[in-house]
Amino acid sequence: MTEMAVDSLDVLRRRTSAKWRTYPGDVLPLFVAEMDYPLAPPVARAMIERIEASDVGYVSGPGPVGPAFAGFAQRRWNWDLDPEDVRTTTDVSVAIVETLRQVLEPGDEVIITPPVYPPFFDLPLEAGGKIREVPLLQDDAGWALDLDGLERAFAAGAKALLLCNPHNPLGLVHPKETLDAVARLAAKYGATVVSDEIHAPLVYSAQDFTPFLSVSDEARAHGVCVTAASKGWNIAGSKCALMIASAPETRLLLDEMPEEVGFRTSILGLHGTTAAYAEGDEWLDGVLAVLASNRELLHELLAAELPGVGYRMPDASYLAWLDLRALGWGEDPAAYALDKARVALEPGLKFGTSGADYARLNFACSPDVLEEAVHRLGSAVAG
């Protein structure tokens, strides 16, 4: 598949998800991480089959999703994992909290690396921990994890690192060498790395992505992967996430979770997720082709209408991290964009204090919508 149909705005506005119900109808919603594309046929079919069979009860365990994910991981990233190492729960946020609950004592510190996905500031607190920020480093070459900063945090007693891999909102794909260094630090200080890999299917060059657990024996001994099909196949509301552990020590963390953690998985989500990983490659490749075109289009549109805006094309995901300082719209430019341009962006400050003067834009839409959104932003500057 090389082309992907995009629903019209009239069709999209019939959806009841947060993207289409948060703002009035005159606003172009480019904020929350939902895509505007029709559901993958294998995913829709799998869910409909369960409904037609009146099979909407409680899940009986991970069942077919482990082999499906293992097959996808091997095809996509050359990652060989045991399907028996896969467990499920409702979503990645729950997976993070429940994993951290297994490794933290009350008050233990968890490292996060802002600017980063906003719930990362809250999930460690829900698990009984505290936050220690080790911001990403930025220079002309781009963004990177601060390995020296991570070591200082581990040496000071931090018990876990909440890793975003690939990193939201930057679309940063961490190099294998960096992940190997992180694994060695975790081993040195006896810490746990919880690697959120929900955006991994949306890496534009799959060979560039390295699953954390594939890096080394140290990574497997000290790491837990949490992921889902929810971003890659746009099924966040179906409520099925995966937790993967590939060493005796980390398997024990998953095995000791309350039974209810797995029991909360949606049976529709389980079967939709299985279909996504087992049969959804062609659809995913079509989406990635559209997104690759859109990230280039966004670069062209910004250069033409908002030349002062900083934008580094992401290596993964459909999220653009925009440096809007040159526009003079204040530390929360998303508020100005909503008021003056009727374009909803995700406020940069949600991603940490380093997000002041930034905003995140979702370009998983039609080219026409993207063009209109940037034109509106440009008109707000001119006005």
CSV table of C-alpha atoms in Angstrom, one decimal:
chain,number,residue,atom,x,y,z
A,1,MET,CA,0.0,0.0,0.0
A,2,THR,CA,1.4,3.4,-1.0
A,3,GLU,CA,-1.7,5.6,-0.5
A,4,MET,CA,-3.9,6.2,2.5
A,5,ALA,CA,-7.4,7.6,2.3
A,6,VAL,CA,-8.0,10.5,4.6
A,7,ASP,CA,-11.5,11.2,6.0
A,8,SER,CA,-13.0,14.6,5.2
A,9,LEU,CA,-13.5,17.1,7.9
A,10,ASP,CA,-17.3,16.5,7.7
A,11,VAL,CA,-16.7,12.8,8.4
A,12,LEU,CA,-14.1,13.4,11.1
A,13,ARG,CA,-16.4,15.8,13.0
A,14,ARG,CA,-18.8,12.9,13.5
A,15,ARG,CA,-16.2,11.2,15.7
A,16,THR,CA,-16.8,11.5,19.5
A,17,SER,CA,-13.1,11.2,20.6
A,18,ALA,CA,-11.3,13.9,22.5
A,19,LYS,CA,-9.7,15.3,19.3
A,20,TRP,CA,-13.1,16.2,17.9
A,21,ARG,CA,-15.1,17.0,21.0
A,22,THR,CA,-12.7,19.3,22.9
A,23,TYR,CA,-13.0,22.4,20.8
A,24,PRO,CA,-15.8,24.2,18.8
A,25,GLY,CA,-16.3,23.2,15.2
A,26,ASP,CA,-14.4,26.2,13.8
A,27,VAL,CA,-11.1,25.0,15.4
A,28,LEU,CA,-8.7,22.8,13.5
A,29,PRO,CA,-7.6,20.2,16.2
A,30,LEU,CA,-3.9,19.4,15.8
A,31,PHE,CA,-3.2,18.8,19.5
A,32,VAL,CA,-3.9,15.3,21.0
A,33,ALA,CA,-2.2,12.3,19.5
A,34,GLU,CA,-5.0,10.8,17.3
A,35,MET,CA,-4.8,10.3,13.6
A,36,ASP,CA,-7.4,11.2,11.1
A,37,TYR,CA,-7.2,8.1,9.0
A,38,PRO,CA,-9.7,5.3,8.7
A,39,LEU,CA,-9.2,2.2,10.9
A,40,ALA,CA,-7.0,-0.6,9.5
A,41,PRO,CA,-9.4,-3.1,7.9
A,42,PRO,CA,-7.8,-6.1,9.8
A,43,VAL,CA,-8.2,-4.3,13.1
A,44,ALA,CA,-11.8,-3.3,12.4
A,45,ARG,CA,-12.7,-6.8,11.2
A,46,ALA,CA,-11.2,-8.4,14.4
A,47,MET,CA,-13.2,-6.2,16.7
A,48,ILE,CA,-16.4,-6.6,14.7
A,49,GLU,CA,-16.0,-10.4,14.6
A,50,ARG,CA,-15.9,-10.4,18.4
A,51,ILE,CA,-19.0,-8.2,18.6
A,52,GLU,CA,-20.9,-10.4,16.2
A,53,ALA,CA,-19.9,-13.4,18.3
A,54,SER,CA,-21.2,-11.6,21.4
A,55,ASP,CA,-17.7,-12.1,22.8
A,56,VAL,CA,-17.3,-8.9,24.9
A,57,GLY,CA,-16.7,-10.5,28.3
A,58,TYR,CA,-13.5,-10.6,30.4
A,59,VAL,CA,-10.2,-11.5,28.9
A,60,SER,CA,-8.7,-14.9,29.7
A,61,GLY,CA,-5.1,-13.8,29.4
A,62,PRO,CA,-2.8,-12.4,26.7
A,63,GLY,CA,-3.7,-15.3,24.4
A,64,PRO,CA,-2.7,-14.6,20.8
A,65,VAL,CA,-1.2,-11.1,21.3
A,66,GLY,CA,2.2,-12.4,22.5
A,67,PRO,CA,2.9,-14.4,19.3
A,68,ALA,CA,1.5,-11.6,17.2
A,69,PHE,CA,3.7,-8.9,18.8
A,70,ALA,CA,6.8,-11.2,18.7
A,71,GLY,CA,6.3,-11.7,15.0
A,72,PHE,CA,5.9,-8.0,14.4
A,73,ALA,CA,9.0,-7.2,16.5
A,74,GLN,CA,11.1,-9.7,14.6
A,75,ARG,CA,10.0,-8.5,11.2
A,76,ARG,CA,10.3,-4.8,12.0
A,77,TRP,CA,13.2,-4.6,14.3
A,78,ASN,CA,14.9,-8.0,14.2
A,79,TRP,CA,14.1,-8.4,17.9
A,80,ASP,CA,13.7,-12.0,19.0
A,81,LEU,CA,11.5,-12.3,22.1
A,82,ASP,CA,9.6,-15.1,23.7
A,83,PRO,CA,5.8,-14.6,23.3
A,84,GLU,CA,5.4,-15.9,26.8
A,85,ASP,CA,7.2,-12.7,28.1
A,86,VAL,CA,4.2,-10.6,27.0
A,87,ARG,CA,1.5,-9.5,29.5
A,88,THR,CA,-1.4,-7.1,29.0
A,89,THR,CA,-3.2,-4.3,30.8
A,90,THR,CA,-5.4,-1.4,29.8
A,91,ASP,CA,-3.0,1.2,28.5
A,92,VAL,CA,0.7,2.2,28.7
A,93,SER,CA,0.1,4.7,31.5
A,94,VAL,CA,-1.3,1.9,33.7
A,95,ALA,CA,1.6,-0.4,32.6
A,96,ILE,CA,4.1,2.3,33.8
A,97,VAL,CA,2.4,2.8,37.1
A,98,GLU,CA,2.0,-0.8,37.9
A,99,THR,CA,5.6,-1.6,37.0
A,100,LEU,CA,6.9,1.3,39.1
A,101,ARG,CA,4.8,0.1,42.0
A,102,GLN,CA,6.8,-3.2,41.9
A,103,VAL,CA,10.2,-1.5,42.1
A,104,LEU,CA,9.7,1.6,44.3
A,105,GLU,CA,9.6,2.2,48.0
A,106,PRO,CA,7.5,5.3,49.0
A,107,GLY,CA,9.5,8.4,48.1
A,108,ASP,CA,12.0,6.8,45.8
A,109,GLU,CA,13.0,8.9,42.8
A,110,VAL,CA,12.1,8.2,39.2
A,111,ILE,CA,14.1,10.0,36.5
A,112,ILE,CA,12.2,11.6,33.6
A,113,THR,CA,13.9,13.5,30.7
A,114,PRO,CA,11.9,16.6,29.7
A,115,PRO,CA,10.7,17.9,27.4
A,116,VAL,CA,8.6,14.7,27.6
A,117,TYR,CA,5.1,13.3,27.4
A,118,PRO,CA,3.1,15.2,30.1
A,119,PRO,CA,1.8,12.2,32.1
A,120,PHE,CA,5.4,11.3,32.9
A,121,PHE,CA,5.3,14.1,35.4
A,122,ASP,CA,2.4,12.4,37.2
A,123,LEU,CA,2.7,8.6,36.8
A,124,PRO,CA,5.7,8.1,39.2
A,125,LEU,CA,3.7,10.1,41.8
A,126,GLU,CA,0.8,7.8,41.4
A,127,ALA,CA,3.2,4.8,42.0
A,128,GLY,CA,4.4,6.4,45.3
A,129,GLY,CA,7.6,7.9,43.9
A,130,LYS,CA,9.1,11.3,43.4
A,131,ILE,CA,10.3,13.0,40.2
A,132,ARG,CA,13.9,13.8,39.4
A,133,GLU,CA,14.3,15.7,36.1
A,134,VAL,CA,17.3,15.1,33.9
A,135,PRO,CA,16.5,17.3,30.8
A,136,LEU,CA,17.6,16.2,27.4
A,137,LEU,CA,20.7,17.9,26.0
A,138,GLN,CA,20.2,20.1,22.9
A,139,ASP,CA,22.8,21.5,20.5
A,140,ASP,CA,23.1,22.1,16.8
A,141,ALA,CA,23.2,18.4,16.1
A,142,GLY,CA,19.8,17.8,17.8
A,143,TRP,CA,18.6,16.3,21.1
A,144,ALA,CA,20.1,13.5,23.2
A,145,LEU,CA,19.9,11.9,26.6
A,146,ASP,CA,22.2,13.4,29.2
A,147,LEU,CA,24.2,10.3,30.2
A,148,ASP,CA,26.3,12.2,32.7
A,149,GLY,CA,23.1,13.6,34.3
A,150,LEU,CA,21.5,10.2,34.4
A,151,GLU,CA,24.6,8.8,36.2
A,152,ARG,CA,24.5,11.6,38.8
A,153,ALA,CA,20.8,10.9,39.4
A,154,PHE,CA,21.3,7.2,39.8
A,155,ALA,CA,24.3,7.8,42.1
A,156,ALA,CA,22.1,10.1,44.2
A,157,GLY,CA,19.7,7.2,44.7
A,158,ALA,CA,17.1,7.3,41.9
A,159,LYS,CA,15.6,3.9,41.6
A,160,ALA,CA,14.1,4.0,38.1
A,161,LEU,CA,14.3,5.8,34.7
A,162,LEU,CA,11.1,6.3,32.8
A,163,LEU,CA,12.5,6.3,29.2
A,164,CYS,CA,10.5,7.5,26.2
A,165,ASN,CA,11.8,5.5,23.2
A,166,PRO,CA,11.1,7.0,20.7
A,167,HIS,CA,10.9,10.3,22.5
A,168,ASN,CA,7.6,12.3,22.5
A,169,PRO,CA,7.4,15.2,21.6
A,170,LEU,CA,10.6,15.3,19.6
A,171,GLY,CA,10.3,12.2,17.5
A,172,LEU,CA,13.8,11.3,18.7
A,173,VAL,CA,15.0,7.8,18.1
A,174,HIS,CA,17.7,7.0,20.7
A,175,PRO,CA,20.8,5.4,19.2
A,176,LYS,CA,21.7,1.8,20.2
A,177,GLU,CA,24.9,3.1,21.7
A,178,THR,CA,23.1,5.4,24.0
A,179,LEU,CA,20.6,2.8,25.1
A,180,ASP,CA,23.5,0.4,25.8
A,181,ALA,CA,25.1,3.1,28.0
A,182,VAL,CA,21.7,3.5,29.8
A,183,ALA,CA,21.6,-0.2,30.4
A,184,ARG,CA,25.1,-0.2,31.9
A,185,LEU,CA,24.2,2.6,34.2
A,186,ALA,CA,21.0,0.8,35.4
A,187,ALA,CA,23.1,-2.3,36.1
A,188,LYS,CA,25.8,-0.4,37.9
A,189,TYR,CA,23.3,1.3,40.2
A,190,GLY,CA,20.7,-1.5,40.5
A,191,ALA,CA,18.0,0.6,38.9
A,192,THR,CA,15.1,-0.3,36.7
A,193,VAL,CA,14.4,1.2,33.2
A,194,VAL,CA,10.8,1.3,32.1
A,195,SER,CA,10.9,1.9,28.4
A,196,ASP,CA,7.8,3.4,26.8
A,197,GLU,CA,8.0,2.2,23.2
A,198,ILE,CA,4.4,3.1,22.1
A,199,HIS,CA,5.6,5.2,19.1
A,200,ALA,CA,8.0,2.5,17.9
A,201,PRO,CA,5.8,1.3,15.0
A,202,LEU,CA,5.9,4.9,13.7
A,203,VAL,CA,9.6,5.1,13.1
A,204,TYR,CA,10.2,6.2,9.5
A,205,SER,CA,13.2,3.9,9.0
A,206,ALA,CA,12.4,0.8,11.1
A,207,GLN,CA,16.0,-0.4,11.0
A,208,ASP,CA,17.0,2.8,13.0
A,209,PHE,CA,14.9,1.8,16.0
A,210,THR,CA,16.4,-0.3,18.8
A,211,PRO,CA,14.0,-1.9,21.4
A,212,PHE,CA,15.6,-1.4,24.8
A,213,LEU,CA,15.3,-5.1,25.8
A,214,SER,CA,17.2,-6.1,22.6
A,215,VAL,CA,20.3,-4.1,23.5
A,216,SER,CA,22.1,-6.4,26.0
A,217,ASP,CA,21.8,-8.8,28.9
A,218,GLU,CA,22.0,-5.8,31.2
A,219,ALA,CA,19.1,-4.2,29.5
A,220,ARG,CA,17.0,-7.3,29.9
A,221,ALA,CA,18.0,-7.8,33.5
A,222,HIS,CA,17.0,-4.2,34.4
A,223,GLY,CA,14.4,-3.2,31.9
A,224,VAL,CA,10.7,-3.6,31.2
A,225,CYS,CA,9.2,-2.6,27.9
A,226,VAL,CA,5.7,-1.1,27.9
A,227,THR,CA,4.0,-0.5,24.5
A,228,ALA,CA,0.7,-0.7,22.6
A,229,ALA,CA,-0.7,-0.7,19.1
A,230,SER,CA,-2.7,2.4,20.1
A,231,LYS,CA,-0.5,5.0,18.4
A,232,GLY,CA,0.6,3.0,15.4
A,233,TRP,CA,-2.9,1.9,14.5
A,234,ASN,CA,-4.9,4.7,16.2
A,235,ILE,CA,-6.8,2.5,18.6
A,236,ALA,CA,-6.1,4.3,22.0
A,237,GLY,CA,-9.8,3.9,23.1
A,238,SER,CA,-9.6,0.1,22.7
A,239,LYS,CA,-7.6,-0.3,25.9
A,240,CYS,CA,-5.0,-2.9,25.5
A,241,ALA,CA,-1.3,-2.4,26.3
A,242,LEU,CA,1.7,-4.8,26.6
A,243,MET,CA,4.2,-5.2,29.3
A,244,ILE,CA,7.3,-7.2,28.3
A,245,ALA,CA,10.0,-8.6,30.5
A,246,SER,CA,12.8,-10.9,29.3
A,247,ALA,CA,14.8,-11.9,32.3
A,248,PRO,CA,14.0,-13.8,35.5
A,249,GLU,CA,14.3,-10.7,37.7
A,250,THR,CA,12.0,-8.6,35.6
A,251,ARG,CA,9.5,-11.4,34.8
A,252,LEU,CA,9.0,-11.6,38.6
A,253,LEU,CA,8.0,-7.9,38.6
A,254,LEU,CA,5.2,-8.7,36.2
A,255,ASP,CA,4.2,-12.0,37.8
A,256,GLU,CA,3.8,-10.3,41.2
A,257,MET,CA,1.4,-7.6,40.0
A,258,PRO,CA,-2.2,-8.0,41.1
A,259,GLU,CA,-4.3,-10.3,38.9
A,260,GLU,CA,-6.6,-7.4,38.2
A,261,VAL,CA,-3.9,-5.5,36.3
A,262,GLY,CA,-4.2,-8.0,33.4
A,263,PHE,CA,-7.9,-8.6,33.9
A,264,ARG,CA,-8.6,-4.9,33.1
A,265,THR,CA,-7.6,-5.5,29.5
A,266,SER,CA,-10.4,-4.9,26.9
A,267,ILE,CA,-11.2,-8.1,25.0
A,268,LEU,CA,-11.9,-5.9,21.9
A,269,GLY,CA,-8.6,-4.2,22.3
A,270,LEU,CA,-6.8,-7.5,22.7
A,271,HIS,CA,-8.1,-8.9,19.5
A,272,GLY,CA,-7.7,-5.6,17.6
A,273,THR,CA,-4.1,-5.3,18.9
A,274,THR,CA,-3.5,-8.9,17.8
A,275,ALA,CA,-4.8,-8.1,14.3
A,276,ALA,CA,-2.7,-5.0,14.1
A,277,TYR,CA,0.6,-6.8,14.9
A,278,ALA,CA,-0.2,-9.9,12.8
A,279,GLU,CA,-1.9,-8.4,9.8
A,280,GLY,CA,-1.5,-4.6,10.0
A,281,ASP,CA,1.9,-4.1,8.3
A,282,GLU,CA,0.5,-3.0,4.9
A,283,TRP,CA,-1.8,-0.5,6.4
A,284,LEU,CA,1.0,0.8,8.7
A,285,ASP,CA,3.3,1.3,5.7
A,286,GLY,CA,0.6,3.3,4.0
A,287,VAL,CA,0.2,5.5,7.0
A,288,LEU,CA,4.0,6.0,7.3
A,289,ALA,CA,4.1,7.1,3.6
A,290,VAL,CA,1.5,9.7,4.2
A,291,LEU,CA,3.2,10.9,7.4
A,292,ALA,CA,6.6,11.1,5.7
A,293,SER,CA,5.0,13.3,3.0
A,294,ASN,CA,3.3,15.4,5.6
A,295,ARG,CA,6.4,16.0,7.7
A,296,GLU,CA,8.1,17.3,4.5
A,297,LEU,CA,5.1,19.4,3.6
A,298,LEU,CA,5.1,20.9,7.1
A,299,HIS,CA,8.7,22.0,6.6
A,300,GLU,CA,7.8,23.7,3.3
A,301,LEU,CA,4.8,25.4,4.7
A,302,LEU,CA,6.6,26.7,7.7
A,303,ALA,CA,9.4,28.0,5.5
A,304,ALA,CA,6.9,29.9,3.4
A,305,GLU,CA,4.5,31.2,6.0
A,306,LEU,CA,6.3,31.1,9.4
A,307,PRO,CA,10.0,31.3,8.5
A,308,GLY,CA,11.1,32.1,12.0
A,309,VAL,CA,9.6,29.0,13.5
A,310,GLY,CA,12.1,26.3,14.5
A,311,TYR,CA,11.2,22.7,13.3
A,312,ARG,CA,13.3,19.6,13.2
A,313,MET,CA,11.6,16.9,11.3
A,314,PRO,CA,10.9,13.9,13.6
A,315,ASP,CA,12.5,10.5,13.0
A,316,ALA,CA,9.4,8.9,14.5
A,317,SER,CA,5.7,9.7,15.1
A,318,TYR,CA,3.5,12.3,13.6
A,319,LEU,CA,4.2,15.0,16.2
A,320,ALA,CA,6.2,18.1,15.4
A,321,TRP,CA,7.9,20.1,18.2
A,322,LEU,CA,7.8,23.7,17.1
A,323,ASP,CA,10.0,26.5,18.5
A,324,LEU,CA,7.7,29.6,18.3
A,325,ARG,CA,9.9,32.0,20.2
A,326,ALA,CA,10.5,34.2,17.1
A,327,LEU,CA,6.7,34.9,16.9
A,328,GLY,CA,6.6,36.7,20.2
A,329,TRP,CA,3.4,34.9,21.3
A,330,GLY,CA,4.5,34.4,24.8
A,331,GLU,CA,5.5,31.4,26.8
A,332,ASP,CA,2.3,29.6,25.9
A,333,PRO,CA,2.0,30.2,22.1
A,334,ALA,CA,-0.6,27.5,21.8
A,335,ALA,CA,-3.1,29.7,23.7
A,336,TYR,CA,-2.4,32.5,21.2
A,337,ALA,CA,-2.8,30.1,18.2
A,338,LEU,CA,-6.1,28.9,19.5
A,339,ASP,CA,-7.4,32.4,20.1
A,340,LYS,CA,-6.2,34.2,17.0
A,341,ALA,CA,-5.9,31.4,14.5
A,342,ARG,CA,-8.4,28.8,15.7
A,343,VAL,CA,-5.8,26.1,15.6
A,344,ALA,CA,-5.5,23.8,18.6
A,345,LEU,CA,-1.9,22.9,19.4
A,346,GLU,CA,-0.6,21.1,22.5
A,347,PRO,CA,1.0,23.6,24.8
A,348,GLY,CA,4.7,23.2,25.2
A,349,LEU,CA,4.6,23.9,28.9
A,350,LYS,CA,2.8,20.6,29.4
A,351,PHE,CA,6.1,18.9,28.5
A,352,GLY,CA,8.1,20.7,31.2
A,353,THR,CA,9.5,24.2,31.9
A,354,SER,CA,11.8,23.8,28.8
A,355,GLY,CA,8.6,23.7,26.7
A,356,ALA,CA,8.0,27.4,27.3
A,357,ASP,CA,7.6,29.2,23.9
A,358,TYR,CA,7.1,25.8,22.2
A,359,ALA,CA,4.0,23.9,21.0
A,360,ARG,CA,3.4,20.4,19.6
A,361,LEU,CA,1.6,20.0,16.3
A,362,ASN,CA,0.0,16.8,15.1
A,363,PHE,CA,0.4,16.4,11.4
A,364,ALA,CA,-1.5,13.0,11.1
A,365,CYS,CA,-4.2,14.7,9.0
A,366,SER,CA,-4.8,15.5,5.3
A,367,PRO,CA,-2.5,17.8,3.5
A,368,ASP,CA,-5.4,20.2,3.0
A,369,VAL,CA,-6.0,20.5,6.7
A,370,LEU,CA,-2.2,20.9,7.4
A,371,GLU,CA,-2.0,23.7,4.8
A,372,GLU,CA,-5.0,25.5,6.2
A,373,ALA,CA,-3.7,25.2,9.7
A,374,VAL,CA,-0.3,26.7,8.9
A,375,HIS,CA,-2.0,29.4,6.7
A,376,ARG,CA,-4.1,30.4,9.7
A,377,LEU,CA,-1.1,30.6,11.9
A,378,GLY,CA,0.7,32.7,9.3
A,379,SER,CA,-2.3,35.0,9.1
A,380,ALA,CA,-2.3,35.4,12.9
A,381,VAL,CA,1.3,36.6,12.6
A,382,ALA,CA,0.5,39.0,9.8
A,383,GLY,CA,-2.5,40.3,11.6
